[in-house]
Short mmCIF file of C-alpha atoms in Angstrom, two decimals:
data_model
loop_
_atom_site.label_atom_id
_atom_site.label_comp_id
_atom_site.label_asym_id
_atom_site.label_seq_id
_atom_site.Cartn_x
_atom_site.Cartn_y
_atom_site.Cartn_z
CA MET A 1 -36.66 23.12 187.03
CA TYR A 2 -35.35 22.34 183.66
CA THR A 3 -32.16 20.89 184.96
CA ALA A 4 -33.83 18.64 187.59
CA LEU A 5 -36.44 17.59 184.97
CA ARG A 6 -33.59 16.44 182.48
CA LEU A 7 -31.77 14.88 185.35
CA GLN A 8 -34.68 12.76 186.54
CA ARG A 9 -35.19 11.56 183.20
CA ARG A 10 -31.65 10.38 182.47
CA LEU A 11 -31.03 9.07 186.01
CA LYS A 12 -34.17 6.99 186.19
CA THR A 13 -32.17 3.65 187.02
CA GLU A 14 -30.22 5.32 189.78
CA LEU A 15 -33.03 6.97 191.29
CA ARG A 16 -34.91 3.71 191.33
CA ASP A 17 -32.05 1.96 193.12
CA GLY A 18 -31.27 4.66 195.54
CA ARG A 19 -27.72 5.21 194.30
CA ALA A 20 -28.74 8.82 193.52
CA GLU A 21 -30.87 11.70 194.84
CA ILE A 22 -32.11 14.88 193.22
CA THR A 23 -33.05 17.51 195.86
CA VAL A 24 -34.48 20.99 194.82
CA VAL A 25 -34.50 23.91 197.46
CA THR A 26 -36.79 26.70 196.27
CA PRO A 27 -39.03 29.39 197.97
CA ASP A 28 -41.91 28.88 196.06
CA PRO A 29 -43.24 25.17 194.90
CA TYR A 30 -43.53 26.44 191.50
CA MET A 31 -41.55 28.02 188.48
CA THR A 32 -43.04 31.17 186.96
CA TYR A 33 -43.06 31.45 183.22
CA GLN A 34 -42.53 35.15 183.43
CA PRO A 35 -42.83 36.11 179.79
CA PHE A 36 -46.46 35.48 180.28
CA LEU A 37 -46.67 38.05 183.23
CA PRO A 38 -47.73 40.89 181.29
CA GLU A 39 -50.74 38.91 179.83
CA ALA A 40 -51.50 37.51 183.37
CA ALA A 41 -51.54 41.29 184.84
CA ALA A 42 -53.83 42.22 181.67
CA GLY A 43 -56.36 39.20 182.32
CA SER A 44 -55.69 37.57 179.14
CA ILE A 45 -54.23 34.34 181.02
CA SER A 46 -55.19 33.00 184.54
CA PRO A 47 -52.43 33.14 187.30
CA ARG A 48 -52.33 29.74 187.87
CA HIS A 49 -51.67 28.84 184.15
CA VAL A 50 -48.47 31.12 184.33
CA VAL A 51 -46.64 28.67 187.15
CA VAL A 52 -45.83 25.32 186.79
CA PRO A 53 -46.04 23.13 190.18
CA LEU A 54 -42.94 21.44 190.99
CA ARG A 55 -44.22 18.41 192.94
CA ARG A 56 -46.15 17.43 189.90
CA VAL A 57 -43.49 17.89 187.18
CA LEU A 58 -40.47 16.44 189.38
CA GLY A 59 -42.37 13.43 190.89
CA HIS A 60 -38.87 11.82 191.44
CA CYS A 61 -37.25 15.00 193.13
CA ARG A 62 -37.30 15.85 196.73
CA ILE A 63 -38.93 19.27 196.90
CA ILE A 64 -37.87 21.56 199.66
CA VAL A 65 -39.82 24.73 200.23
CA GLY A 66 -37.28 27.06 201.87
CA GLU A 67 -34.60 29.47 201.32
CA VAL A 68 -30.77 28.80 201.49
CA HIS A 69 -29.13 31.65 203.11
CA ALA A 70 -25.32 30.41 202.81
CA ILE A 71 -23.39 27.98 200.65
CA ASP A 72 -19.82 26.62 201.96
CA HIS A 73 -18.73 24.67 199.31
CA ALA A 74 -15.59 23.86 200.68
CA ALA A 75 -17.19 21.75 203.04
CA ARG A 76 -20.25 21.16 200.54
CA VAL A 77 -22.92 22.21 202.97
CA ALA A 78 -26.07 24.64 202.51
CA THR A 79 -27.59 26.38 205.08
CA LEU A 80 -31.39 26.79 204.63
CA SER A 81 -34.32 27.65 206.53
CA THR A 82 -37.99 25.96 205.70
CA LEU A 83 -41.45 26.98 206.81
CA ALA A 84 -40.97 24.61 209.50
CA THR A 85 -38.12 25.94 211.00
CA GLU A 86 -39.37 29.49 210.63
CA GLU A 87 -42.66 28.46 212.48
CA THR A 88 -40.88 26.67 215.07
CA GLY A 89 -37.93 29.05 215.73
CA ALA A 90 -35.53 26.04 215.17
CA ALA A 91 -32.12 26.70 213.96
CA PRO A 92 -31.58 26.57 210.01
CA THR A 93 -30.89 23.28 208.61
CA ARG A 94 -27.74 22.20 207.05
CA LEU A 95 -28.02 20.15 203.88
CA ARG A 96 -25.10 18.32 202.75
CA TYR A 97 -24.70 17.54 198.72
CA ASP A 98 -22.29 16.16 196.32
CA GLU A 99 -22.87 18.18 193.29
CA LEU A 100 -24.23 21.52 193.66
CA VAL A 101 -26.31 23.36 190.94
CA LEU A 102 -26.75 27.12 191.42
CA ALA A 103 -29.75 28.73 189.46
CA PRO A 104 -31.11 31.42 191.92
CA GLY A 105 -32.08 33.73 188.94
CA SER A 106 -32.21 37.29 189.47
CA VAL A 107 -34.10 40.23 191.54
CA SER A 108 -34.96 43.71 190.89
CA ARG A 109 -32.45 46.13 191.00
CA ALA A 110 -33.88 48.84 192.83
CA LEU A 111 -31.79 52.12 192.96
CA PRO A 112 -31.72 54.48 195.96
CA ILE A 113 -34.34 57.08 194.90
CA PRO A 114 -36.34 58.64 197.26
CA GLY A 115 -39.66 57.14 198.10
CA LEU A 116 -39.21 54.10 195.45
CA ALA A 117 -38.91 51.59 198.46
CA ASP A 118 -42.16 53.05 200.02
CA HIS A 119 -44.18 53.51 196.58
CA GLY A 120 -42.69 51.38 193.83
CA ILE A 121 -44.17 48.18 192.59
CA GLY A 122 -41.92 45.50 191.09
CA PHE A 123 -42.96 43.20 187.98
CA LYS A 124 -40.99 39.85 188.72
CA THR A 125 -43.12 37.47 190.05
CA VAL A 126 -46.91 36.34 189.40
CA GLU A 127 -48.03 37.95 192.72
CA GLU A 128 -46.69 41.32 191.69
CA ALA A 129 -48.30 41.07 188.20
CA ILE A 130 -51.92 40.36 189.93
CA ALA A 131 -51.31 43.11 192.35
CA LEU A 132 -50.37 45.54 189.72
CA ARG A 133 -53.68 44.43 187.80
CA ASN A 134 -55.88 45.05 191.05
CA HIS A 135 -54.17 48.30 191.82
CA VAL A 136 -54.83 49.61 188.37
CA ILE A 137 -58.53 48.94 188.50
CA GLU A 138 -58.55 50.05 192.15
CA GLN A 139 -57.20 53.35 190.99
CA MET A 140 -59.84 53.99 188.26
CA ASP A 141 -62.43 53.12 191.12
CA ILE A 142 -61.03 55.72 193.22
CA ALA A 143 -60.97 58.23 190.15
CA SER A 144 -64.75 57.41 189.53
CA SER A 145 -65.81 57.88 193.03
CA THR A 146 -64.06 61.33 193.91
CA ARG A 147 -64.95 64.96 192.79
CA ASP A 148 -61.25 65.95 194.00
CA PRO A 149 -59.28 66.71 190.76
CA ALA A 150 -56.06 66.34 192.11
CA LEU A 151 -56.81 62.82 193.77
CA ARG A 152 -58.41 61.99 190.38
CA ALA A 153 -55.54 63.05 188.21
CA ALA A 154 -52.84 61.20 190.51
CA ALA A 155 -54.94 58.01 190.46
CA LEU A 156 -55.24 57.93 186.61
CA THR A 157 -51.36 58.78 186.13
CA PHE A 158 -49.45 55.58 185.86
CA VAL A 159 -45.70 55.88 185.58
CA PHE A 160 -43.52 52.62 184.17
CA VAL A 161 -39.76 53.07 184.89
CA GLY A 162 -37.46 50.88 182.27
CA GLY A 163 -37.93 50.37 178.48
CA GLY A 164 -37.26 46.79 178.45
CA TYR A 165 -39.22 43.84 177.69
CA ALA A 166 -40.91 43.50 181.11
CA GLY A 167 -41.67 47.60 181.28
CA VAL A 168 -43.04 47.84 177.60
CA GLU A 169 -45.00 44.74 177.48
CA ALA A 170 -46.50 45.16 181.09
CA LEU A 171 -47.19 48.94 180.19
CA ALA A 172 -48.89 48.09 176.78
CA GLU A 173 -50.99 45.10 177.93
CA LEU A 174 -52.52 47.15 181.21
CA GLU A 175 -53.13 50.23 179.11
CA ASP A 176 -55.00 47.93 176.55
CA MET A 177 -56.86 46.79 179.76
CA ALA A 178 -57.48 49.65 181.07
CA ARG A 179 -58.88 51.48 177.91
CA TYR A 180 -61.25 48.66 177.44
CA ALA A 181 -62.29 48.95 181.19
CA ALA A 182 -63.27 52.59 181.05
CA ARG A 183 -66.18 52.11 178.73
CA TYR A 184 -67.61 50.77 182.02
CA TYR A 185 -67.12 53.79 184.10
CA HIS A 186 -69.67 56.59 183.35
CA ASN A 187 -67.15 59.33 184.10
CA VAL A 188 -63.68 57.83 183.30
CA ARG A 189 -62.78 58.16 179.57
CA PRO A 190 -59.65 56.50 177.95
CA GLU A 191 -58.10 60.04 177.37
CA ASP A 192 -58.35 60.78 180.88
CA LEU A 193 -55.75 57.94 181.71
CA ARG A 194 -52.13 59.17 181.56
CA TRP A 195 -49.44 56.61 180.87
CA ILE A 196 -45.71 57.46 181.23
CA LEU A 197 -42.64 55.14 180.01
CA VAL A 198 -39.56 56.38 181.42
CA GLU A 199 -36.17 55.27 179.89
CA ALA A 200 -32.69 56.23 180.76
CA SER A 201 -31.16 55.32 177.39
CA GLU A 202 -32.14 56.52 173.92
CA ARG A 203 -34.17 53.55 172.71
CA ILE A 204 -36.45 50.98 174.23
CA LEU A 205 -36.58 47.08 173.66
CA PRO A 206 -32.77 46.99 172.46
CA GLU A 207 -33.06 43.17 172.08
CA VAL A 208 -35.30 43.60 168.85
CA GLY A 209 -32.93 46.09 167.17
CA GLU A 210 -32.91 49.89 166.54
CA GLU A 211 -35.60 50.02 163.61
CA LEU A 212 -38.17 47.98 165.68
CA GLY A 213 -37.46 49.88 168.90
CA ARG A 214 -38.27 53.11 166.88
CA TYR A 215 -41.43 51.59 165.62
CA ALA A 216 -42.58 50.64 168.91
CA VAL A 217 -42.01 53.88 170.20
CA ARG A 218 -44.13 55.42 167.62
CA GLU A 219 -46.79 52.85 168.36
CA LEU A 220 -47.08 53.58 171.98
CA ARG A 221 -47.00 57.48 171.21
CA GLY A 222 -49.76 56.79 168.74
CA ARG A 223 -51.81 55.38 171.86
CA ASN A 224 -51.17 58.63 173.69
CA ILE A 225 -48.53 56.93 175.86
CA ASP A 226 -45.65 59.59 176.92
CA VAL A 227 -42.42 58.00 175.95
CA ARG A 228 -39.54 59.68 177.77
CA LEU A 229 -35.98 58.55 176.32
CA GLY A 230 -33.01 59.66 178.02
CA THR A 231 -34.91 60.52 181.04
CA ARG A 232 -34.51 59.30 184.59
CA LEU A 233 -36.74 59.01 187.77
CA VAL A 234 -35.19 61.12 190.50
CA SER A 235 -37.67 60.77 193.28
CA CYS A 236 -41.14 59.46 193.67
CA GLU A 237 -41.55 60.97 197.50
CA ASN A 238 -44.81 61.99 198.77
CA ARG A 239 -46.75 60.00 195.63
CA VAL A 240 -44.91 62.64 193.15
CA ALA A 241 -42.90 61.31 190.43
CA VAL A 242 -40.19 63.83 189.51
CA LEU A 243 -37.96 63.31 186.41
CA ASP A 244 -34.68 64.53 185.70
CA ASP A 245 -35.76 66.91 183.02
CA GLY A 246 -37.83 68.88 185.61
CA THR A 247 -41.28 67.17 185.17
CA ARG A 248 -43.47 66.38 188.37
CA ARG A 249 -45.99 64.36 188.06
CA PRO A 250 -48.50 63.29 190.91
CA THR A 251 -49.21 59.79 190.68
CA ARG A 252 -50.27 56.67 192.87
CA THR A 253 -48.44 54.15 190.65
CA VAL A 254 -44.81 53.82 189.78
CA VAL A 255 -43.78 50.49 188.41
CA TRP A 256 -39.97 49.42 188.58
CA THR A 257 -38.68 47.39 185.88
CA ALA A 258 -35.49 49.25 185.42
CA GLY A 259 -33.12 46.06 185.06
CA VAL A 260 -32.12 43.10 187.34
CA LYS A 261 -29.06 41.94 189.42
CA SER A 262 -28.24 38.50 190.48
CA ALA A 263 -30.07 37.16 193.68
CA PRO A 264 -28.40 37.83 197.04
CA LEU A 265 -27.62 34.12 197.35
CA VAL A 266 -24.83 34.31 195.25
CA ALA A 267 -23.09 36.82 197.39
CA ALA A 268 -23.29 34.51 200.37
CA THR A 269 -21.15 31.90 198.75
CA ASP A 270 -17.45 31.12 198.55
CA LEU A 271 -17.73 30.86 194.96
CA PRO A 272 -15.95 33.07 192.38
CA ARG A 273 -17.94 36.04 191.11
CA THR A 274 -17.72 38.57 188.40
CA GLU A 275 -17.41 42.37 189.24
CA ARG A 276 -21.13 42.35 188.54
CA GLY A 277 -21.79 39.90 191.01
CA ARG A 278 -22.76 37.04 189.00
CA LEU A 279 -21.13 33.33 189.23
CA ARG A 280 -18.08 33.09 187.09
CA CYS A 281 -18.58 30.03 184.70
CA THR A 282 -16.88 28.24 182.12
CA THR A 283 -18.24 27.45 178.55
CA GLN A 284 -19.11 23.97 180.16
CA LEU A 285 -21.40 25.57 182.77
CA ARG A 286 -18.79 24.71 185.61
CA ILE A 287 -18.52 27.36 188.04
CA ALA A 288 -14.81 28.38 187.42
CA GLY A 289 -12.11 27.09 189.50
CA THR A 290 -14.25 24.75 191.49
CA ASP A 291 -15.23 21.10 191.10
CA HIS A 292 -18.82 19.85 191.82
CA ALA A 293 -20.33 22.98 191.17
CA TRP A 294 -22.51 24.27 188.23
CA ALA A 295 -24.57 27.20 187.39
CA ALA A 296 -26.88 28.52 184.60
CA GLY A 297 -29.51 31.23 183.98
CA ASP A 298 -29.43 34.94 185.20
CA ALA A 299 -27.09 34.28 187.98
CA ALA A 300 -24.32 32.63 185.85
CA ALA A 301 -21.68 34.73 183.84
CA VAL A 302 -21.24 32.08 180.94
CA PRO A 303 -18.87 33.12 178.04
CA ASP A 304 -20.54 33.71 174.74
CA LEU A 305 -19.05 31.55 172.32
CA THR A 306 -21.05 32.50 169.32
CA ALA A 307 -19.72 35.83 170.00
CA ALA A 308 -16.43 34.87 169.01
CA ARG A 309 -17.81 33.34 165.71
CA ALA A 310 -19.35 36.96 165.23
CA GLY A 311 -16.18 38.84 165.91
CA ARG A 312 -17.53 40.19 169.07
CA VAL A 313 -14.80 40.12 171.61
CA LYS A 314 -13.78 42.45 174.37
CA ASP A 315 -10.16 44.16 174.97
CA GLY A 316 -8.54 41.50 176.90
CA PRO A 317 -9.21 38.52 179.10
CA SER A 318 -9.42 38.95 182.95
CA GLU A 319 -7.71 36.34 185.45
CA GLY A 320 -9.56 32.91 185.13
CA GLU A 321 -11.88 34.14 182.13
CA PRO A 322 -11.76 32.38 178.78
CA ALA A 323 -10.20 33.79 175.81
CA GLY A 324 -10.90 33.75 172.09
CA GLU A 325 -8.40 32.89 169.47
CA THR A 326 -6.98 36.47 169.40
CA GLY A 327 -6.55 36.69 173.30
CA ALA A 328 -9.56 38.99 173.73
CA ARG A 329 -12.03 38.15 176.16
CA LEU A 330 -15.53 36.72 175.24
CA PRO A 331 -18.71 38.76 176.50
CA ASP A 332 -21.14 36.95 178.73
CA CYS A 333 -24.40 35.45 177.41
CA ALA A 334 -27.38 37.77 178.11
CA PRO A 335 -29.33 36.92 181.27
CA ASN A 336 -32.61 35.85 179.43
CA ALA A 337 -34.89 32.92 179.31
CA GLN A 338 -33.44 31.53 175.95
CA HIS A 339 -30.08 30.93 177.23
CA ALA A 340 -31.40 29.92 180.62
CA VAL A 341 -33.54 27.04 179.30
CA ARG A 342 -30.81 25.69 176.84
CA GLN A 343 -27.87 26.16 179.65
CA ALA A 344 -29.94 24.08 182.23
CA ARG A 345 -30.34 21.00 179.62
CA LEU A 346 -26.88 21.14 178.86
CA LEU A 347 -25.90 21.32 182.19
CA ALA A 348 -27.72 18.60 183.27
CA ASP A 349 -25.99 16.44 180.34
CA ASN A 350 -22.65 17.72 181.65
CA LEU A 351 -23.26 16.79 185.21
CA ILE A 352 -24.28 13.16 184.16
CA ALA A 353 -21.06 13.15 182.12
CA ALA A 354 -18.72 14.26 184.77
CA LEU A 355 -20.18 11.68 187.20
CA ARG A 356 -19.70 8.84 184.32
CA GLY A 357 -16.31 10.14 183.27
CA ALA A 358 -17.29 11.21 179.72
CA PRO A 359 -16.35 14.44 178.04
CA LEU A 360 -18.32 17.50 178.36
CA ALA A 361 -19.70 19.70 176.02
CA ASP A 362 -19.39 23.60 175.35
CA TYR A 363 -22.18 25.63 175.63
CA ALA A 364 -22.78 27.57 172.20
CA HIS A 365 -26.28 28.81 171.11
CA ALA A 366 -26.98 31.57 168.34
CA ASN A 367 -29.76 33.76 169.11
CA ALA A 368 -33.08 32.77 167.55
CA GLY A 369 -34.38 36.13 167.98
CA SER A 370 -36.56 38.21 170.34
CA VAL A 371 -40.34 38.94 170.21
CA ALA A 372 -42.20 41.52 172.18
CA SER A 373 -46.02 42.18 172.75
CA LEU A 374 -47.22 45.79 172.65
CA GLY A 375 -50.83 45.02 173.64
CA LEU A 376 -53.74 42.95 171.73
CA HIS A 377 -52.79 42.25 168.20
CA LYS A 378 -49.67 44.48 168.19
CA GLY A 379 -45.94 43.64 168.61
CA VAL A 380 -42.77 43.42 167.29
CA ALA A 381 -40.41 40.68 166.26
CA HIS A 382 -36.80 40.06 164.99
CA VAL A 383 -36.54 36.40 164.41
CA TYR A 384 -33.79 34.50 162.24
CA GLY A 385 -32.87 37.65 160.82
CA ARG A 386 -36.18 38.79 159.60
CA THR A 387 -38.61 41.64 160.92
CA LEU A 388 -42.20 41.58 161.76
CA LYS A 389 -44.47 44.26 162.81
CA GLY A 390 -48.13 44.67 164.26
CA PHE A 391 -50.30 41.59 164.10
CA PRO A 392 -47.98 39.02 162.67
CA ALA A 393 -45.37 39.95 165.25
CA TRP A 394 -47.81 39.44 167.83
CA LEU A 395 -48.91 36.27 166.44
CA MET A 396 -45.42 35.01 166.43
CA HIS A 397 -44.96 36.31 170.00
CA ARG A 398 -47.69 34.21 171.22
CA THR A 399 -46.93 31.09 168.86
CA TYR A 400 -43.29 31.25 170.29
CA HIS A 401 -44.09 31.56 174.03
CA LEU A 402 -46.86 28.96 173.64
CA SER A 403 -44.19 26.51 172.40
CA ARG A 404 -41.70 27.08 175.19
CA VAL A 405 -44.23 27.45 178.07
CA PRO A 406 -43.29 24.13 180.01
CA THR A 407 -45.55 20.98 179.96
CA VAL A 408 -48.58 19.86 177.74
CA ASN A 409 -50.82 20.66 180.44
CA ARG A 410 -50.03 24.30 180.68
CA LYS A 411 -49.90 24.59 176.93
CA ALA A 412 -53.51 23.40 176.31
CA ARG A 413 -54.87 25.56 179.26
CA VAL A 414 -53.28 28.62 177.84
CA LEU A 415 -54.50 28.05 174.34
CA ALA A 416 -57.80 27.37 175.63
CA GLU A 417 -57.64 30.86 177.68
CA TRP A 418 -56.62 32.53 174.54
CA THR A 419 -59.39 30.95 172.35
CA LEU A 420 -62.07 31.85 175.07
CA SER A 421 -60.74 35.42 175.36
CA GLY A 422 -61.18 35.95 171.86
CA LEU A 423 -64.88 34.89 171.97
CA PHE A 424 -65.79 36.68 175.18
CA LYS A 425 -65.40 40.21 176.90
CA ARG A 426 -62.54 40.78 178.94
CA GLU A 427 -62.68 40.48 182.83
CA ILE A 428 -62.24 43.83 184.52
CA VAL A 429 -62.69 42.77 188.25
CA SER A 430 -60.42 43.94 190.93
CA LEU A 431 -59.79 41.33 193.47
CA GLY A 432 -57.58 43.54 195.77
CA SER A 433 -58.96 41.67 198.89
CA LEU A 434 -56.86 38.80 198.14
CA GLU A 435 -53.93 40.64 199.26
CA HIS A 436 -55.55 40.89 202.85
CA PRO A 437 -57.94 37.65 203.15
CA ARG A 438 -58.48 37.85 206.79
CA ALA A 439 -59.57 41.36 206.62
CA GLU A 440 -63.49 40.59 206.57
CA PHE A 441 -63.17 38.05 208.94
CA GLU A 442 -61.26 40.09 211.53
CA LEU A 443 -63.89 42.76 211.12
CA ALA A 444 -66.79 40.36 211.71
CA ALA A 445 -64.90 38.64 214.84
CA ALA A 446 -63.94 42.06 216.60
CA PRO A 447 -65.91 42.81 219.79
CA PRO A 448 -68.48 45.41 219.18
CA PRO A 449 -67.70 48.72 219.84
CA PRO A 450 -68.72 50.07 223.51
CA PRO A 451 -72.07 52.11 223.60
CA LYS A 452 -71.47 55.89 223.32
CA PRO A 453 -71.80 57.83 226.55
CA ASP A 454 -74.91 60.09 225.46
CA HIS A 455 -76.83 57.20 224.34
CA PRO A 456 -77.07 54.79 227.12
CA THR A 457 -78.38 51.43 226.55
CA GLY A 458 -81.85 50.57 227.57
CA GLU A 459 -83.49 53.64 226.83
CA GLY A 460 -84.00 53.69 223.17
CA GLY A 461 -80.42 54.40 222.39
CA PRO A 462 -78.36 52.40 219.57
CA GLY A 463 -77.95 49.28 221.96
CA SER A 464 -81.07 47.80 222.18
CA GLY A 465 -84.58 47.93 221.15
CA PRO A 466 -86.35 48.80 217.80
CA GLY A 467 -83.64 51.39 217.34
CA ASP A 468 -80.95 48.55 216.28
CA GLY A 469 -83.28 46.84 213.80
CA SER A 470 -83.60 44.06 216.06
CA ASP A 471 -86.81 42.83 218.59
CA GLY A 472 -84.33 41.16 220.88
CA ARG A 473 -84.89 37.43 219.73
CA SER A 474 -82.07 35.14 219.02
CA ASP A 475 -82.87 34.93 215.65
CA GLY A 476 -82.87 38.49 214.83
CA ARG A 477 -86.02 38.89 212.60
CA PHE A 478 -87.96 42.34 212.51
CA ASP A 479 -91.29 42.86 214.04
CA ASP A 480 -94.08 43.39 211.76
CA GLY A 481 -94.70 46.78 212.73
CA PRO A 482 -94.32 50.11 210.73
CA ALA A 483 -90.55 51.15 209.69
CA ASN A 484 -88.95 53.83 211.23
#
């Protein structure tokens, strides 16, 4: 979206004259601002304000809602299916192009853990965030309405796997929300809720530094959250989370945020890739060894020039990879939003420069820092060499992301929601029926069940007469006689 947005701004004349066309192929007609997913899950932000509609912001681009299945760059052809081709069963569409920009992002990196595919919940999309919110509240409803202690304990146990941004922020925000919601349940107390964070390494939030990582662990444990460092999930079959330290916890909630990998589309191309499956790129954001192909974001392995200045280099260059002054190979830029947004803008500038025969610029960006929320009014931040904790870090987290969320429209709406949430109480409603919108109508439209054999109709049974609550008239009104 950012690349197309910059291209349409800088190619106004060419687009108007018909000398250029920008086509955006995307599975969803919107861009998701992922740093706001935890707050959307907790109800602090409306889901529709976490996404940016592409047709509104890319008014001069052709938007195709579909999925690219393969790219033959040698022939400059992308094979894709759209909603229309899927509906009609037609053959996939072949789309020809002159310049290719690949930014498919990443998907969850799921491991072959028994039961994970059946019971795990991801946290990469706005749909997953809202479904998780509904699920947590639904589990509290189940616990409140049962006398089975085993079912109640499993419903109130929530396991999050992965101690990065997504896992920590999602757990912290939802724990805040559930603790607040517990006051409205007559038989569920905050201390009944059991939250477990499982992290394979010995620290969480590595991006904010070791000191703030330790602080985050203390903060979470102070809220009765069980943080398990150096621990792995080995199974979640039969709704039982089994850890490699021998712990077994019956649970109905396993949230998987343990890393990402490149989107499957990358493997369906004839373009060069790294050993980790990312597109091998140059510092000018071209895909290495090819012409007319560009990449940015999570799926692009872009050499980090700032690492050379800081002296962070690897042992030696691999074939086709850029090397520093000492001949050592540069590490790749981290797959995060901070790099992706800046790469996208430079990519657009370099693409236009290549079309016009101008020199290209190298991507070099010093890390501005990292911020993370630990729930309402709590957070950690490491910005321009300074560390913040607690409320100042939380305020920095909100300020930074408000400045980065696309479009003035979204900024104003998010700010308004934050203001209103400070004046009014949280919403704790579960809208789980949204996931099955036709269920109620299907039930109403289903034919009535046949009468039971032991109660034939017409003889006072359930099929007719006063026993079914109706006097047989078409308007369905009751008689004025005494109740049964």
